[in-house]
């Protein structure tokens, strides 16, 4: 499960839903990095259908390599980005812990106290349903390709098939996607009767689809037929060999989208509503079929360049 | 406050009490270090009078400097110590986050959902009450002196006034003290009507007493007349000049005791009951008087060598 669910002994109807995550900065804008870190922590609650975070703690490691000036500029921006995103999610950052560390780290702890009907346990998928994904894939490749602009021996390998402008555009798209909350997705999951969900992070779309399939009560499997990917990243991934395993479904994502199983009849309406409310598309990317609780990508999947 | 208290919007009587802390290992026994880390996190709940932790998350940074063998030995012991102490406190470690980091780190997130009567806000001290401390001071000096055994130029400075055996005994006492939960202290604080509390950590006994005094509703100050200190550490602190500011009240503690303001009439009974139940003494170390919300140590305080 993406978050722990602990019944409260003295309050028979209530559970404490919690998750924690922290990582090392991967983008060069500290404010956006703070936003991404907060969206990433919250995403684990949203993946459980929990729309409301009640408390957020921030975990910050300030690099001992920072100069005084770097520290005075970077740390307040990281914190502001984190706090602004928490506020957007309707919760406050009430505390946390800050340490000095060799590497800069940022993350948090998101908690919610709620009745079980607010939680969608990731186990109810049924054959005949479809899979929805709410953010495009490719964030890790976008971040890496952007770093390669400054590393000549790396850049050389992709300079024939892309441009600095294309890479910067993909990177920008990835930044905004990672900083976006999965909150509306969680809300719509309730409205359209999503039956199971996870968020796509370090194991890639197929890794997480497979984990989710294994956790289902019914004997179902997932077949992915469509991979929505940030524009220009497929050719970059292909130019560097199989390093990212993007089309195999294993490229890591940070603060990725929700992968939701949902009855077919509401799926198109889900896509329409999330597009209207957020201005961002989601996609039907696969089918739930009878099977032995695994996930595969169909041969020659449809690639949607986003 | 030692922990954040967040009202739950849909549950008017309930609050979410949370705290997080993590740090770098300071003792060389990984199992005990795990116990200390967990006791240290929980201590912030206990300082708020919250006796019951409902959920614990573990935050672990595995040093990238570890050899494979070091990692395979150290990490499971750290985790086992942490989990055993959580179990002793009546909660489970349901999740967390593990990363690779240059430095090893260990810590956690403790959460409780409770009604406001379970919480003792750190603001009710009244003139005429006394201050109780539930663990002796000196953990930082014990840890440092123990490291100096292996550093000849350091050891030389204290070798005339102490022995390896004395330092090892003080270190062992510090380890056990840091690994001990403040849970019974929190329980007795309710029973004997403690009016305010904090736990003694990085700012030393006087730093935390001063913070607590500043937070009081009534115009009160704290005067400390007694300093209970782990045996043999006073002379070591004195031999290295004023490096630790132990007798000035500023020597940092890890997983220190509860500092509680409590009506005078129940104080002796508190000491008696904690001694009976835990086999460890506590001490009346000061008085609450009328004043401008500060804390001081009386001239020539009584030193109790524990």
Coordinates of C-alpha atoms in Angstrom, one line a residue:
Chain A
X1 CA 0.0 0.0 0.0
X2 CA 1.1 3.6 -0.6
X3 CA 0.2 4.7 2.9
X4 CA -0.2 2.9 6.2
X5 CA -3.7 2.6 7.6
X6 CA -3.9 2.2 11.4
X7 CA -7.2 1.8 13.2
X8 CA -7.4 4.1 16.3
X9 CA -8.1 1.9 19.3
X10 CA -10.4 4.3 21.2
X11 CA -12.3 5.5 18.1
X12 CA -13.7 2.5 16.4
X13 CA -14.7 4.2 13.1
X14 CA -11.4 6.1 12.5
X15 CA -8.1 5.3 11.0
X16 CA -4.8 7.2 10.8
X17 CA -3.5 7.2 7.3
X18 CA 0.1 8.2 7.0
X19 CA 3.0 8.3 4.6
X20 CA 6.5 9.6 4.5
X21 CA 8.9 10.2 1.7
X22 CA 12.1 12.2 1.2
X23 CA 14.7 12.4 -1.5
X24 CA 17.5 14.3 -3.0
X25 CA 16.8 17.4 -5.2
X26 CA 16.6 16.5 -8.8
X27 CA 15.7 19.8 -10.4
X28 CA 17.6 23.1 -10.3
X29 CA 14.8 25.4 -9.2
X30 CA 14.6 25.2 -5.4
X31 CA 11.1 26.6 -5.2
X32 CA 9.7 24.1 -7.7
X33 CA 11.8 21.4 -6.0
X34 CA 9.9 22.2 -2.7
X35 CA 6.6 21.9 -4.6
X36 CA 7.6 18.6 -6.1
X37 CA 8.7 17.2 -2.8
X38 CA 5.4 18.1 -1.2
X39 CA 3.2 16.9 -4.1
X40 CA 5.2 13.6 -4.0
X41 CA 4.5 13.0 -0.3
X42 CA 0.8 13.8 -0.6
X43 CA 0.5 11.6 -3.6
X44 CA 0.6 8.5 -1.4
X45 CA -2.5 9.7 0.4
X46 CA -4.3 10.5 -2.8
X47 CA -3.4 7.0 -4.2
X48 CA -5.4 5.6 -1.2
X49 CA -8.4 7.8 -2.2
X50 CA -7.7 10.1 0.8
X51 CA -8.5 13.6 -0.4
X52 CA -7.8 15.5 2.7
X53 CA -4.4 15.7 4.4
X54 CA -4.7 16.9 8.0
X55 CA -1.2 17.5 8.9
X56 CA 2.2 17.8 7.2
X57 CA 5.7 17.7 8.7
X58 CA 8.7 18.7 6.6
X59 CA 12.0 16.8 6.7
X60 CA 14.9 18.9 5.5
X61 CA 18.6 18.1 5.2
X62 CA 20.7 21.2 4.5
X63 CA 23.8 20.3 2.7
X64 CA 27.0 21.1 4.6
X65 CA 28.6 21.8 1.2
X66 CA 26.4 24.9 0.7
X67 CA 28.1 28.3 1.0
X68 CA 26.4 30.6 3.4
X69 CA 24.9 32.4 0.4
X70 CA 23.7 29.3 -1.3
X71 CA 22.1 28.2 2.0
X72 CA 20.4 31.5 2.6
X73 CA 18.9 31.5 -0.9
X74 CA 18.1 27.8 -1.5
X75 CA 16.7 26.7 1.9
X76 CA 13.9 29.4 2.2
X77 CA 12.9 28.7 -1.4
X78 CA 12.7 25.0 -0.9
X79 CA 10.6 25.6 2.3
X80 CA 8.3 28.1 0.5
X81 CA 7.6 25.7 -2.4
X82 CA 6.9 22.9 0.1
X83 CA 4.6 25.1 2.2
X84 CA 2.8 26.7 -0.8
X85 CA 1.9 23.2 -2.1
X86 CA 0.8 22.0 1.3
X87 CA -1.5 25.1 1.5
X88 CA -2.8 24.3 -2.0
X89 CA -3.7 20.9 -0.6
X90 CA -5.5 22.5 2.3
X91 CA -3.1 21.5 5.1
X92 CA -0.5 23.3 7.1
X93 CA 3.1 22.3 7.7
X94 CA 3.1 22.3 11.5
X95 CA 6.6 21.0 12.2
X96 CA 9.3 18.7 11.1
X97 CA 13.0 18.3 11.5
X98 CA 16.0 20.0 9.9
X99 CA 19.5 18.7 10.0
X100 CA 22.8 19.4 8.4
X101 CA 23.8 16.6 6.0
X102 CA 26.4 16.0 3.3
X103 CA 23.6 15.9 0.7
X104 CA 20.6 18.2 0.5
X105 CA 17.4 16.3 1.2
X106 CA 13.7 17.3 1.2
X107 CA 10.6 15.4 2.1
X108 CA 7.8 15.2 4.6
X109 CA 5.2 13.2 6.4
X110 CA 1.5 13.5 5.4
X111 CA -1.2 12.3 7.8
X112 CA -5.0 12.1 7.7
X113 CA -7.5 10.8 10.2
X114 CA -10.6 9.5 8.4
X115 CA -13.4 6.9 8.3
X116 CA -12.8 3.8 6.2
X117 CA -15.3 5.0 3.5
X118 CA -12.9 7.8 2.7
X119 CA -10.2 5.2 1.9
X120 CA -10.1 3.2 -1.3
X121 CA -8.1 0.1 -0.5
X122 CA -6.0 -0.9 -3.5
X123 CA -7.5 -4.3 -4.0
X124 CA -11.0 -4.1 -5.7
X125 CA -10.2 -4.3 -9.4
X126 CA -12.6 -6.4 -11.6
X127 CA -12.2 -7.9 -15.0
X128 CA -13.8 -5.6 -17.6
X129 CA -12.6 -2.4 -15.9
X130 CA -10.0 -0.1 -17.5
X131 CA -6.8 1.5 -16.3
X132 CA -6.5 5.3 -16.2
X133 CA -3.2 7.2 -15.8
X134 CA -3.4 10.9 -14.8
X135 CA 0.1 12.1 -15.6
X136 CA 2.4 11.4 -18.6
X137 CA 5.6 9.3 -18.2
X138 CA 9.2 10.3 -18.7
X139 CA 10.1 12.6 -15.8
X140 CA 13.4 10.8 -15.0
X141 CA 14.6 11.0 -18.6
X142 CA 13.6 14.7 -18.9
X143 CA 15.7 15.5 -15.8
X144 CA 18.7 13.5 -17.0
X145 CA 18.6 14.9 -20.5
X146 CA 18.5 18.4 -19.1
X147 CA 21.6 17.7 -17.0
X148 CA 23.4 16.4 -20.2
X149 CA 23.1 19.8 -21.8
X150 CA 26.1 20.7 -19.7
X151 CA 28.0 17.4 -20.1
X152 CA 29.5 17.4 -23.6
X153 CA 30.3 13.7 -23.8
X154 CA 26.7 12.9 -22.8
X155 CA 25.1 15.6 -25.0
X156 CA 27.0 14.3 -28.0
X157 CA 25.0 11.1 -27.8
X158 CA 21.7 12.8 -28.2
X159 CA 22.6 16.0 -30.1
X160 CA 21.9 14.5 -33.5
X161 CA 18.3 13.7 -32.7
X162 CA 17.2 16.5 -30.4
X163 CA 17.9 20.2 -29.6
X164 CA 18.5 22.1 -26.4
X165 CA 15.1 23.8 -26.9
X166 CA 13.3 20.4 -27.1
X167 CA 15.1 19.1 -24.0
X168 CA 14.3 22.3 -22.1
X169 CA 10.6 22.1 -23.1
X170 CA 10.5 18.5 -21.9
X171 CA 12.2 19.3 -18.7
X172 CA 9.8 22.2 -18.1
X173 CA 6.8 19.9 -18.7
X174 CA 8.3 17.3 -16.3
X175 CA 8.8 20.0 -13.6
X176 CA 5.2 21.2 -13.8
X177 CA 3.9 17.6 -13.9
X178 CA 5.9 16.6 -10.8
X179 CA 4.7 19.7 -8.9
X180 CA 1.1 19.0 -9.7
X181 CA -1.1 17.5 -6.9
X182 CA -3.0 14.3 -7.5
X183 CA -5.8 15.6 -5.4
X184 CA -8.4 16.0 -8.1
X185 CA -7.6 12.5 -9.3
X186 CA -8.3 11.2 -5.8
X187 CA -11.6 13.0 -5.7
X188 CA -12.7 11.8 -9.1
X189 CA -11.7 8.3 -8.2
X190 CA -14.5 8.3 -5.6
X191 CA -16.9 9.9 -8.0
X192 CA -16.3 7.4 -10.7
X193 CA -16.0 4.4 -8.4
X194 CA -12.3 3.6 -8.9
X195 CA -11.7 0.2 -7.5
X196 CA -7.9 0.3 -6.9
X197 CA -5.1 2.8 -7.3
X198 CA -1.4 3.4 -6.9
X199 CA 0.9 6.3 -7.8
X200 CA 3.7 5.8 -10.3
X201 CA 7.1 6.4 -8.9
X202 CA 10.5 4.6 -8.7
X203 CA 9.5 1.2 -10.2
X204 CA 8.1 2.7 -13.4
X205 CA 4.6 2.3 -14.8
X206 CA 4.9 -1.5 -15.3
X207 CA 6.5 -2.1 -11.9
X208 CA 3.7 -0.3 -10.2
X209 CA 1.0 -1.9 -12.3
X210 CA 2.4 -5.3 -11.5
X211 CA 2.5 -4.5 -7.7
X212 CA -1.1 -3.3 -7.9
X213 CA -2.2 -6.4 -9.8
X214 CA -0.6 -8.7 -7.2
X215 CA -2.6 -7.0 -4.5
X216 CA -6.0 -7.6 -6.0
X217 CA -8.6 -9.8 -4.3
X218 CA -10.0 -11.1 -7.6
X219 CA -7.9 -13.1 -10.1
X220 CA -7.2 -10.2 -12.5
X221 CA -4.3 -9.0 -14.6
X222 CA -3.6 -5.7 -16.3
X223 CA -2.7 -5.2 -19.9
X224 CA -1.3 -1.8 -20.9
X225 CA -2.0 -0.8 -24.5
X226 CA -1.1 2.9 -24.3
X227 CA 1.9 4.8 -23.0
X228 CA 1.5 8.6 -22.7
X229 CA 5.0 10.1 -22.7
X230 CA 6.2 13.7 -22.5
X231 CA 7.0 14.9 -26.0
X232 CA 10.5 14.2 -27.5
X233 CA 11.6 11.8 -24.7
X234 CA 11.0 8.6 -26.6
X235 CA 13.6 9.4 -29.2
X236 CA 16.0 10.5 -26.5
X237 CA 15.5 7.3 -24.6
X238 CA 16.0 5.3 -27.7
X239 CA 19.2 7.2 -28.6
X240 CA 20.9 6.1 -25.4
X241 CA 20.2 2.4 -25.8
X242 CA 18.0 0.7 -23.2
X243 CA 19.3 2.7 -20.3
X244 CA 15.9 3.9 -19.0
X245 CA 13.7 1.0 -20.2
X246 CA 11.1 3.6 -20.9
X247 CA 9.1 1.6 -23.5
X248 CA 9.5 -1.5 -21.3
X249 CA 7.7 0.4 -18.6
X250 CA 10.4 0.5 -16.0
X251 CA 11.7 4.1 -16.2
X252 CA 11.4 5.7 -12.7
X253 CA 9.1 8.6 -12.2
X254 CA 9.1 11.2 -9.5
X255 CA 5.7 12.4 -8.2
X256 CA 4.0 10.5 -11.1
X257 CA 0.4 10.2 -11.9
X258 CA -2.3 8.0 -10.3
X259 CA -2.8 4.6 -12.0
X260 CA -6.5 3.7 -11.3
X261 CA -8.7 0.8 -12.1
X262 CA -12.2 2.0 -12.9
X263 CA -15.4 0.7 -14.4
X264 CA -15.4 1.3 -18.1
X265 CA -18.7 3.2 -18.2
X266 CA -17.3 6.2 -16.2
X267 CA -13.8 6.3 -17.6
X268 CA -14.4 8.7 -20.5
X269 CA -16.3 11.0 -18.2
X270 CA -13.4 10.9 -15.7
X271 CA -11.0 12.0 -18.5
X272 CA -13.3 14.8 -19.5
X273 CA -13.8 16.1 -16.0
X274 CA -10.1 16.1 -15.0
X275 CA -9.2 17.9 -18.3
X276 CA -11.9 20.5 -17.6
X277 CA -10.9 21.0 -13.9
X278 CA -7.1 20.9 -14.2
X279 CA -6.4 21.7 -17.9
X280 CA -4.4 18.5 -18.0
X281 CA -5.3 15.3 -19.9
X282 CA -5.5 11.8 -18.4
X283 CA -5.6 8.6 -20.5
X284 CA -7.1 5.2 -20.6
X285 CA -4.0 3.1 -20.9
X286 CA -5.1 -0.5 -20.3
X287 CA -7.6 -3.2 -19.5
X288 CA -8.3 -5.3 -16.5
X289 CA -8.7 -8.9 -17.6
X290 CA -9.0 -12.2 -15.8
X291 CA -5.6 -13.5 -15.0
X292 CA -2.9 -14.4 -12.4
X293 CA -2.4 -11.0 -10.9
X294 CA 0.4 -9.6 -13.1
X295 CA 0.8 -6.7 -15.5
X296 CA 2.2 -6.7 -19.1
X297 CA 2.5 -4.2 -21.9
X298 CA 0.9 -5.2 -25.1
X299 CA 3.2 -5.6 -28.2
X300 CA 3.5 -2.3 -30.1
X301 CA 1.7 -0.2 -27.6
X302 CA 0.2 3.1 -28.7
X303 CA 2.6 5.9 -27.8
X304 CA 0.9 9.2 -27.0
X305 CA 3.4 12.1 -27.2
X306 CA 2.2 14.7 -24.7
Chain B
X1 CA 5.7 22.7 21.8
X2 CA 7.4 19.3 21.5
X3 CA 4.8 17.9 19.1
X4 CA 2.2 19.5 16.8
X5 CA -1.4 19.4 17.8
X6 CA -3.8 19.6 14.9
X7 CA -7.6 19.5 15.3
X8 CA -9.3 17.1 13.0
X9 CA -11.9 19.1 11.1
X10 CA -14.6 16.4 10.8
X11 CA -14.1 15.1 14.3
X12 CA -14.6 18.0 16.7
X13 CA -13.2 16.3 19.8
X14 CA -10.1 14.8 18.3
X15 CA -6.6 16.1 17.5
X16 CA -3.7 14.6 15.7
X17 CA -0.5 14.9 17.8
X18 CA 2.7 14.3 15.8
X19 CA 6.4 14.7 16.1
X20 CA 9.4 13.7 14.0
X21 CA 13.0 13.5 14.7
X22 CA 16.1 11.9 13.2
X23 CA 19.8 12.2 13.8
X24 CA 23.1 10.6 13.3
X25 CA 24.2 7.6 15.4
X26 CA 26.1 8.5 18.5
X27 CA 26.7 5.2 20.1
X28 CA 28.5 2.2 18.7
X29 CA 25.9 -0.5 19.4
X30 CA 23.5 -0.4 16.5
X31 CA 20.7 -2.3 18.4
X32 CA 20.8 0.2 21.3
X33 CA 21.1 3.1 18.8
X34 CA 17.9 1.9 17.2
X35 CA 16.3 1.8 20.7
X36 CA 17.6 5.3 21.5
X37 CA 16.3 6.7 18.2
X38 CA 12.8 5.4 18.8
X39 CA 12.7 6.5 22.5
X40 CA 13.9 9.9 21.4
X41 CA 11.1 10.3 18.9
X42 CA 8.4 9.1 21.3
X43 CA 9.7 11.4 24.0
X44 CA 8.1 14.4 22.2
X45 CA 4.6 12.8 22.5
X46 CA 5.2 11.9 26.2
X47 CA 6.3 15.4 26.9
X48 CA 2.8 16.5 25.8
X49 CA 1.3 14.0 28.2
X50 CA 0.3 11.8 25.3
X51 CA 0.8 8.2 26.6
X52 CA -0.2 6.3 23.6
X53 CA 1.4 6.4 20.2
X54 CA -0.8 5.0 17.5
X55 CA 1.5 4.8 14.6
X56 CA 5.3 5.0 14.1
X57 CA 7.1 5.5 10.8
X58 CA 10.9 4.9 10.6
X59 CA 13.3 7.1 8.7
X60 CA 16.5 5.4 7.8
X61 CA 19.5 6.7 5.9
X62 CA 22.0 3.9 5.1
X63 CA 25.5 5.2 4.7
X64 CA 27.0 4.7 1.3
X65 CA 30.4 4.3 3.1
X66 CA 29.2 1.0 4.6
X67 CA 30.8 -2.1 3.2
X68 CA 28.3 -4.8 2.3
X69 CA 29.1 -6.6 5.5
X70 CA 28.7 -3.6 7.7
X71 CA 25.4 -2.8 6.0
X72 CA 24.1 -6.3 6.4
X73 CA 25.0 -6.4 10.1
X74 CA 24.3 -2.8 11.2
X75 CA 21.0 -2.0 9.4
X76 CA 19.0 -5.0 10.7
X77 CA 20.2 -4.3 14.2
X78 CA 19.2 -0.6 14.0
X79 CA 15.8 -1.6 12.7
X80 CA 15.3 -4.3 15.3
X81 CA 16.2 -1.9 18.2
X82 CA 13.8 0.7 16.8
X83 CA 11.0 -1.8 16.3
X84 CA 11.5 -3.4 19.7
X85 CA 11.2 -0.1 21.5
X86 CA 8.1 0.8 19.4
X87 CA 6.6 -2.5 20.5
X88 CA 7.5 -1.7 24.1
X89 CA 5.6 1.6 23.7
X90 CA 2.6 -0.3 22.3
X91 CA 2.8 0.8 18.7
X92 CA 3.8 -0.7 15.5
X93 CA 6.3 0.6 12.9
X94 CA 4.0 0.5 9.8
X95 CA 6.2 2.1 7.3
X96 CA 8.8 4.7 6.6
X97 CA 11.5 5.6 4.2
X98 CA 14.9 4.3 3.6
X99 CA 17.5 6.1 1.5
X100 CA 21.2 5.8 0.8
X101 CA 23.0 8.8 2.3
X102 CA 26.7 9.7 2.9
X103 CA 26.0 9.6 6.7
X104 CA 23.9 7.0 8.5
X105 CA 20.7 8.5 9.9
X106 CA 18.0 7.0 12.0
X107 CA 14.7 8.5 13.3
X108 CA 11.0 8.4 12.9
X109 CA 7.6 9.9 13.0
X110 CA 5.3 9.3 16.0
X111 CA 1.6 10.0 15.8
X112 CA -1.4 9.8 18.1
X113 CA -5.0 10.7 17.7
X114 CA -6.6 11.7 20.9
X115 CA -9.1 13.9 22.8
X116 CA -7.7 17.1 24.2
X117 CA -8.0 15.8 27.8
X118 CA -5.2 13.3 27.0
X119 CA -2.9 16.2 26.1
X120 CA -1.1 18.4 28.7
X121 CA -0.4 21.7 27.0
X122 CA 3.0 23.0 28.2
X123 CA 1.6 26.3 29.6
X124 CA -0.1 25.7 33.0
X125 CA 2.8 26.1 35.6
X126 CA 1.9 28.0 38.8
X127 CA 4.0 29.7 41.4
X128 CA 4.6 27.3 44.3
X129 CA 4.9 24.2 42.2
X130 CA 8.1 22.3 41.8
X131 CA 10.1 21.0 38.9
X132 CA 10.8 17.3 38.4
X133 CA 13.4 15.8 36.1
X134 CA 13.1 12.1 35.2
X135 CA 16.6 11.2 33.8
X136 CA 20.0 12.4 34.8
X137 CA 22.1 14.8 32.7
X138 CA 25.4 14.2 31.0
X139 CA 24.6 11.9 28.0
X140 CA 26.6 14.1 25.5
X141 CA 29.7 14.2 27.7
X142 CA 29.5 10.4 28.3
X143 CA 29.4 9.8 24.6
X144 CA 32.2 12.1 23.9
X145 CA 34.5 10.9 26.7
X146 CA 33.9 7.3 25.5
X147 CA 35.1 8.3 22.0
X148 CA 38.2 9.9 23.5
X149 CA 39.4 6.6 24.8
X150 CA 40.6 5.9 21.3
X151 CA 42.0 9.4 20.6
X152 CA 45.3 9.7 22.6
X153 CA 45.5 13.5 22.4
X154 CA 42.0 13.8 23.8
X155 CA 42.3 11.1 26.3
X156 CA 45.5 12.7 27.7
X157 CA 43.4 15.7 28.9
X158 CA 41.2 13.6 31.2
X159 CA 43.4 10.6 31.9
X160 CA 44.7 12.1 35.2
X161 CA 41.2 12.5 36.7
X162 CA 39.4 9.4 35.4
X163 CA 39.9 5.8 34.2
X164 CA 38.7 3.9 31.2
X165 CA 36.5 1.9 33.5
X166 CA 34.8 5.0 34.9
X167 CA 34.2 6.3 31.4
X168 CA 32.8 3.0 30.2
X169 CA 30.5 2.9 33.2
X170 CA 29.2 6.4 32.5
X171 CA 28.8 5.6 28.8
X172 CA 26.8 2.5 29.7
X173 CA 24.6 4.4 32.1
X174 CA 24.0 7.0 29.3
X175 CA 23.1 4.4 26.7
X176 CA 20.5 2.8 29.0
X177 CA 19.1 6.2 30.0
X178 CA 18.8 7.3 26.4
X179 CA 17.1 4.0 25.4
X180 CA 14.6 4.3 28.2
X181 CA 11.0 5.4 27.3
X182 CA 9.5 8.4 29.0
X183 CA 6.1 6.7 28.9
X184 CA 5.7 6.1 32.7
X185 CA 6.7 9.7 33.3
X186 CA 3.9 10.8 31.0
X187 CA 1.4 8.6 32.7
X188 CA 2.4 9.9 36.2
X189 CA 2.3 13.4 34.9
X190 CA -1.5 12.9 34.5
X191 CA -1.9 11.1 37.8
X192 CA 0.0 13.8 39.8
X193 CA -1.5 16.8 37.8
X194 CA 1.6 18.0 36.1
X195 CA 0.9 21.4 34.7
X196 CA 3.6 21.8 32.0
X197 CA 6.4 19.6 30.6
X198 CA 9.1 19.4 28.0
X199 CA 11.8 16.8 27.3
X200 CA 15.5 17.8 27.7
X201 CA 17.4 17.5 24.5
X202 CA 19.8 19.7 22.4
X203 CA 19.5 22.9 24.4
X204 CA 20.4 21.4 27.7
X205 CA 18.5 21.5 30.9
X206 CA 18.5 25.3 31.3
X207 CA 17.8 26.0 27.6
X208 CA 14.7 23.8 27.8
X209 CA 13.7 25.1 31.2
X210 CA 13.9 28.7 29.8
X211 CA 11.8 27.7 26.7
X212 CA 9.2 26.1 28.9
X213 CA 9.1 29.2 31.2
X214 CA 8.6 31.5 28.3
X215 CA 5.6 29.5 27.2
X216 CA 3.6 29.8 30.4
X217 CA 0.3 31.6 30.7
X218 CA 1.0 32.9 34.2
X219 CA 3.9 35.1 35.1
X220 CA 6.2 32.5 36.5
X221 CA 9.9 31.7 36.4
X222 CA 11.9 28.5 37.2
X223 CA 14.8 28.3 39.6
X224 CA 16.8 25.1 39.4
X225 CA 18.5 24.1 42.7
X226 CA 19.6 20.6 41.9
X227 CA 21.5 19.0 38.9
X228 CA 21.4 15.2 38.8
X229 CA 24.3 14.1 36.7
X230 CA 25.6 10.7 35.6
X231 CA 28.5 9.7 37.9
X232 CA 32.1 10.9 37.1
X233 CA 31.0 13.2 34.4
X234 CA 31.3 16.5 36.4
X235 CA 35.0 16.1 36.9
X236 CA 35.5 15.1 33.2
X237 CA 33.5 18.2 32.1
X238 CA 35.6 20.4 34.4
X239 CA 38.9 18.9 33.1
X240 CA 38.2 20.0 29.6
X241 CA 37.4 23.6 30.5
X242 CA 34.0 24.9 29.8
X243 CA 33.5 23.0 26.6
X244 CA 30.2 21.4 27.5
X245 CA 28.7 24.1 29.9
X246 CA 27.4 21.2 31.9
X247 CA 27.1 23.0 35.2
X248 CA 25.8 26.1 33.4
X249 CA 22.9 23.9 32.2
X250 CA 23.6 24.0 28.4
X251 CA 25.2 20.6 27.8
X252 CA 23.1 18.9 25.0
X253 CA 21.2 15.7 25.9
X254 CA 19.9 13.0 23.6
X255 CA 16.6 11.3 24.6
X256 CA 16.8 13.1 27.9
X257 CA 14.3 13.1 30.7
X258 CA 10.9 14.9 31.2
X259 CA 11.1 18.2 32.9
X260 CA 7.7 18.6 34.6
X261 CA 6.1 21.4 36.7
X262 CA 3.9 19.7 39.3
X263 CA 2.1 20.7 42.5
X264 CA 4.4 20.3 45.4
X265 CA 2.1 18.0 47.4
X266 CA 2.2 15.1 44.8
X267 CA 5.9 15.5 43.9
X268 CA 7.5 13.1 46.4
X269 CA 4.8 10.5 45.6
X270 CA 5.7 10.9 41.9
X271 CA 9.4 10.2 42.6
X272 CA 8.5 7.2 44.8
X273 CA 6.1 5.7 42.2
X274 CA 8.5 6.1 39.2
X275 CA 11.3 4.5 41.3
X276 CA 9.0 1.6 42.1
X277 CA 7.8 1.0 38.6
X278 CA 11.0 1.6 36.6
X279 CA 13.7 1.1 39.1
X280 CA 15.1 4.5 38.1
X281 CA 15.1 7.6 40.3
X282 CA 13.7 11.0 39.4
X283 CA 14.5 14.3 41.2
X284 CA 12.9 17.5 42.4
X285 CA 15.3 19.9 40.8
X286 CA 13.7 23.3 41.1
X287 CA 10.9 25.7 42.1
X288 CA 8.3 27.6 40.1
X289 CA 8.2 31.2 41.4
X290 CA 6.5 34.4 40.3
X291 CA 8.6 36.0 37.6
X292 CA 9.1 37.1 34.1
X293 CA 9.1 33.8 32.4
X294 CA 12.7 32.8 32.5
X295 CA 14.8 30.1 34.1
X296 CA 18.0 30.2 36.1
X297 CA 20.3 27.9 38.0
X298 CA 20.8 28.9 41.7
X299 CA 24.4 29.7 42.8
X300 CA 26.1 26.5 44.0
X301 CA 23.4 24.1 43.0
X302 CA 23.3 20.7 44.6
X303 CA 25.0 18.1 42.4
X304 CA 23.5 14.6 42.6
X305 CA 26.0 12.0 41.2
X306 CA 23.8 9.3 39.8

